[in-house]
GROMACS .gro file of C-alpha atoms in nm:
model
  191
    1UNK     CA    1  -0.568  -0.510   1.457
    2UNK     CA    2  -0.721  -0.231   1.250
    3UNK     CA    3  -0.543  -0.137   0.926
    4UNK     CA    4  -0.617   0.176   0.724
    5UNK     CA    5  -0.510   0.112   0.365
    6UNK     CA    6  -0.457   0.416   0.142
    7UNK     CA    7  -0.265   0.217  -0.119
    8UNK     CA    8  -0.347   0.152  -0.483
    9UNK     CA    9  -0.266  -0.105  -0.746
   10UNK     CA   10  -0.107  -0.431  -0.625
   11UNK     CA   11   0.156  -0.427  -0.346
   12UNK     CA   12  -0.037  -0.235  -0.079
   13UNK     CA   13  -0.377  -0.398  -0.134
   14UNK     CA   14  -0.209  -0.740  -0.141
   15UNK     CA   15  -0.018  -0.660   0.181
   16UNK     CA   16  -0.343  -0.568   0.357
   17UNK     CA   17  -0.503  -0.880   0.204
   18UNK     CA   18  -0.233  -1.090   0.377
   19UNK     CA   19  -0.301  -0.904   0.703
   20UNK     CA   20  -0.676  -0.958   0.663
   21UNK     CA   21  -0.606  -1.329   0.621
   22UNK     CA   22  -0.435  -1.320   0.961
   23UNK     CA   23  -0.743  -1.160   1.119
   24UNK     CA   24  -0.690  -0.784   1.079
   25UNK     CA   25  -0.979  -0.549   1.006
   26UNK     CA   26  -0.901  -0.354   0.689
   27UNK     CA   27  -1.051  -0.019   0.597
   28UNK     CA   28  -0.965   0.069   0.239
   29UNK     CA   29  -0.968   0.443   0.173
   30UNK     CA   30  -1.009   0.546  -0.189
   31UNK     CA   31  -1.029   0.874  -0.376
   32UNK     CA   32  -1.400   0.930  -0.451
   33UNK     CA   33  -1.327   1.043  -0.808
   34UNK     CA   34  -1.144   0.740  -0.948
   35UNK     CA   35  -1.070   0.498  -0.666
   36UNK     CA   36  -0.801   0.235  -0.684
   37UNK     CA   37  -0.655   0.195  -1.034
   38UNK     CA   38  -0.660  -0.180  -0.978
   39UNK     CA   39  -1.036  -0.159  -1.046
   40UNK     CA   40  -0.944  -0.122  -1.416
   41UNK     CA   41  -0.684  -0.402  -1.437
   42UNK     CA   42  -0.746  -0.727  -1.621
   43UNK     CA   43  -0.842  -1.002  -1.598
   44UNK     CA   44  -1.205  -0.903  -1.577
   45UNK     CA   45  -1.491  -1.108  -1.437
   46UNK     CA   46  -1.819  -1.170  -1.621
   47UNK     CA   47  -1.972  -0.857  -1.465
   48UNK     CA   48  -1.684  -0.644  -1.601
   49UNK     CA   49  -1.513  -0.590  -1.266
   50UNK     CA   50  -1.145  -0.660  -1.209
   51UNK     CA   51  -1.073  -1.007  -1.070
   52UNK     CA   52  -0.758  -0.871  -0.899
   53UNK     CA   53  -0.955  -0.593  -0.730
   54UNK     CA   54  -1.234  -0.827  -0.621
   55UNK     CA   55  -0.994  -1.084  -0.478
   56UNK     CA   56  -0.765  -0.844  -0.292
   57UNK     CA   57  -1.048  -0.637  -0.144
   58UNK     CA   58  -1.297  -0.905  -0.045
   59UNK     CA   59  -1.396  -0.860   0.318
   60UNK     CA   60  -1.244  -0.515   0.352
   61UNK     CA   61  -1.450  -0.218   0.458
   62UNK     CA   62  -1.442   0.078   0.221
   63UNK     CA   63  -1.437   0.453   0.266
   64UNK     CA   64  -1.414   0.732   0.008
   65UNK     CA   65  -1.215   1.040   0.113
   66UNK     CA   66  -1.066   1.313  -0.103
   67UNK     CA   67  -0.743   1.359   0.091
   68UNK     CA   68  -0.675   1.685  -0.092
   69UNK     CA   69  -0.954   1.836   0.120
   70UNK     CA   70  -0.870   1.953   0.475
   71UNK     CA   71  -1.192   1.804   0.614
   72UNK     CA   72  -1.102   1.462   0.475
   73UNK     CA   73  -0.749   1.490   0.616
   74UNK     CA   74  -0.897   1.567   0.958
   75UNK     CA   75  -1.140   1.276   0.926
   76UNK     CA   76  -0.850   1.042   0.847
   77UNK     CA   77  -0.654   1.169   1.149
   78UNK     CA   78  -0.957   1.086   1.366
   79UNK     CA   79  -0.986   0.739   1.214
   80UNK     CA   80  -0.616   0.680   1.281
   81UNK     CA   81  -0.671   0.737   1.654
   82UNK     CA   82  -0.834   0.392   1.667
   83UNK     CA   83  -0.611   0.229   1.406
   84UNK     CA   84  -0.299   0.019   1.449
   85UNK     CA   85  -0.153   0.037   1.098
   86UNK     CA   86  -0.153   0.282   0.807
   87UNK     CA   87  -0.042   0.149   0.467
   88UNK     CA   88   0.027   0.398   0.190
   89UNK     CA   89   0.185   0.375  -0.154
   90UNK     CA   90   0.212   0.735  -0.267
   91UNK     CA   91   0.533   0.867  -0.410
   92UNK     CA   92   0.770   1.002  -0.145
   93UNK     CA   93   0.649   1.335  -0.008
   94UNK     CA   94   0.288   1.306  -0.126
   95UNK     CA   95   0.148   1.207   0.213
   96UNK     CA   96   0.320   1.511   0.366
   97UNK     CA   97   0.176   1.736   0.092
   98UNK     CA   98  -0.166   1.600   0.185
   99UNK     CA   99  -0.114   1.728   0.539
  100UNK     CA  100  -0.042   1.378   0.670
  101UNK     CA  101   0.336   1.381   0.708
  102UNK     CA  102   0.442   1.046   0.858
  103UNK     CA  103   0.684   1.225   1.093
  104UNK     CA  104   0.398   1.439   1.227
  105UNK     CA  105   0.166   1.137   1.245
  106UNK     CA  106   0.430   0.958   1.455
  107UNK     CA  107   0.407   1.244   1.706
  108UNK     CA  108   0.027   1.272   1.712
  109UNK     CA  109  -0.032   0.894   1.682
  110UNK     CA  110   0.271   0.732   1.856
  111UNK     CA  111   0.102   0.389   1.861
  112UNK     CA  112   0.066   0.382   1.482
  113UNK     CA  113   0.269   0.159   1.252
  114UNK     CA  114   0.303   0.340   0.918
  115UNK     CA  115   0.411   0.137   0.615
  116UNK     CA  116   0.520   0.343   0.314
  117UNK     CA  117   0.552   0.143  -0.007
  118UNK     CA  118   0.740   0.324  -0.281
  119UNK     CA  119   0.963   0.221  -0.567
  120UNK     CA  120   1.298   0.318  -0.420
  121UNK     CA  121   1.230   0.443  -0.067
  122UNK     CA  122   1.168   0.786   0.080
  123UNK     CA  123   1.524   0.917   0.046
  124UNK     CA  124   1.816   0.865  -0.188
  125UNK     CA  125   1.906   0.947  -0.545
  126UNK     CA  126   1.625   0.732  -0.691
  127UNK     CA  127   1.352   0.823  -0.438
  128UNK     CA  128   1.160   1.034  -0.690
  129UNK     CA  129   1.184   0.774  -0.968
  130UNK     CA  130   0.867   0.586  -1.057
  131UNK     CA  131   0.886   0.215  -1.003
  132UNK     CA  132   0.704  -0.071  -1.168
  133UNK     CA  133   0.726  -0.447  -1.140
  134UNK     CA  134   0.893  -0.505  -1.476
  135UNK     CA  135   1.162  -0.248  -1.396
  136UNK     CA  136   1.236  -0.407  -1.059
  137UNK     CA  137   1.266  -0.749  -1.221
  138UNK     CA  138   1.502  -0.602  -1.477
  139UNK     CA  139   1.716  -0.433  -1.211
  140UNK     CA  140   1.731  -0.753  -1.007
  141UNK     CA  141   1.831  -0.956  -1.313
  142UNK     CA  142   1.537  -1.193  -1.281
  143UNK     CA  143   1.415  -1.120  -1.636
  144UNK     CA  144   1.715  -1.316  -1.763
  145UNK     CA  145   1.564  -1.625  -1.598
  146UNK     CA  146   1.280  -1.606  -1.851
  147UNK     CA  147   1.502  -1.566  -2.157
  148UNK     CA  148   1.394  -1.742  -2.473
  149UNK     CA  149   1.640  -1.935  -2.689
  150UNK     CA  150   1.729  -1.611  -2.873
  151UNK     CA  151   1.820  -1.439  -2.543
  152UNK     CA  152   1.522  -1.202  -2.542
  153UNK     CA  153   1.338  -1.221  -2.208
  154UNK     CA  154   0.973  -1.314  -2.203
  155UNK     CA  155   0.753  -1.096  -1.987
  156UNK     CA  156   0.677  -1.261  -1.652
  157UNK     CA  157   0.324  -1.398  -1.621
  158UNK     CA  158   0.291  -1.262  -1.265
  159UNK     CA  159   0.413  -0.934  -1.110
  160UNK     CA  160   0.669  -1.107  -0.888
  161UNK     CA  161   0.842  -0.797  -0.753
  162UNK     CA  162   0.512  -0.641  -0.651
  163UNK     CA  163   0.389  -0.962  -0.493
  164UNK     CA  164   0.703  -1.077  -0.312
  165UNK     CA  165   0.914  -0.765  -0.276
  166UNK     CA  166   0.632  -0.521  -0.213
  167UNK     CA  167   0.330  -0.702  -0.069
  168UNK     CA  168   0.480  -0.989   0.125
  169UNK     CA  169   0.770  -0.788   0.265
  170UNK     CA  170   0.531  -0.513   0.376
  171UNK     CA  171   0.300  -0.761   0.551
  172UNK     CA  172   0.594  -0.926   0.729
  173UNK     CA  173   0.749  -0.599   0.845
  174UNK     CA  174   0.410  -0.472   0.966
  175UNK     CA  175   0.372  -0.790   1.174
  176UNK     CA  176   0.722  -0.746   1.316
  177UNK     CA  177   0.650  -0.380   1.399
  178UNK     CA  178   0.325  -0.476   1.573
  179UNK     CA  179   0.516  -0.735   1.776
  180UNK     CA  180   0.775  -0.472   1.871
  181UNK     CA  181   0.495  -0.233   1.965
  182UNK     CA  182   0.362  -0.491   2.210
  183UNK     CA  183   0.697  -0.471   2.389
  184UNK     CA  184   0.763  -0.097   2.363
  185UNK     CA  185   0.423   0.065   2.324
  186UNK     CA  186   0.560   0.257   2.026
  187UNK     CA  187   0.469   0.234   1.659
  188UNK     CA  188   0.713   0.316   1.385
  189UNK     CA  189   0.744   0.431   1.027
  190UNK     CA  190   0.845   0.154   0.787
  191UNK     CA  191   0.995   0.258   0.456
   0.00000   0.00000   0.00000
């Protein structure tokens, strides 16, 4: 199984890390100007690199493409011909603005499983809202589980929503979609 991972920060890279652990080949595609923002997230190792980035990207192949450029978009379309899964974590509509609309990719690459990870989904009244782990925990009420004696919640030590709600759920639904593809021959777009 070949996975093309366009995602940044934690949920997408962790989802592809889970898939790599199950034997998938991962090709991480980063913007050549800044790369994945997780590169700048603590904790840092002795050499100054991010421990999160190093852990979640160990064993992955890497490719730099500026997806704002038509040549890079075409290169990605070619790469996707031999891929099974595309993971992305842009805000809703960004992939389409980059000339890589998931609906169009489903037509040109019907075998492809596309996993879009966003805060509140591709459609709906909150689709355009930014989403972050702390906000999800607050919305779910899980911050109250960490309340101190004075009722003020402590910040969680781990980004639980990103890890469980984003990463693990994405990895599981990708596996289910690949299983369904074995039966139908068709990929799908997971939101």
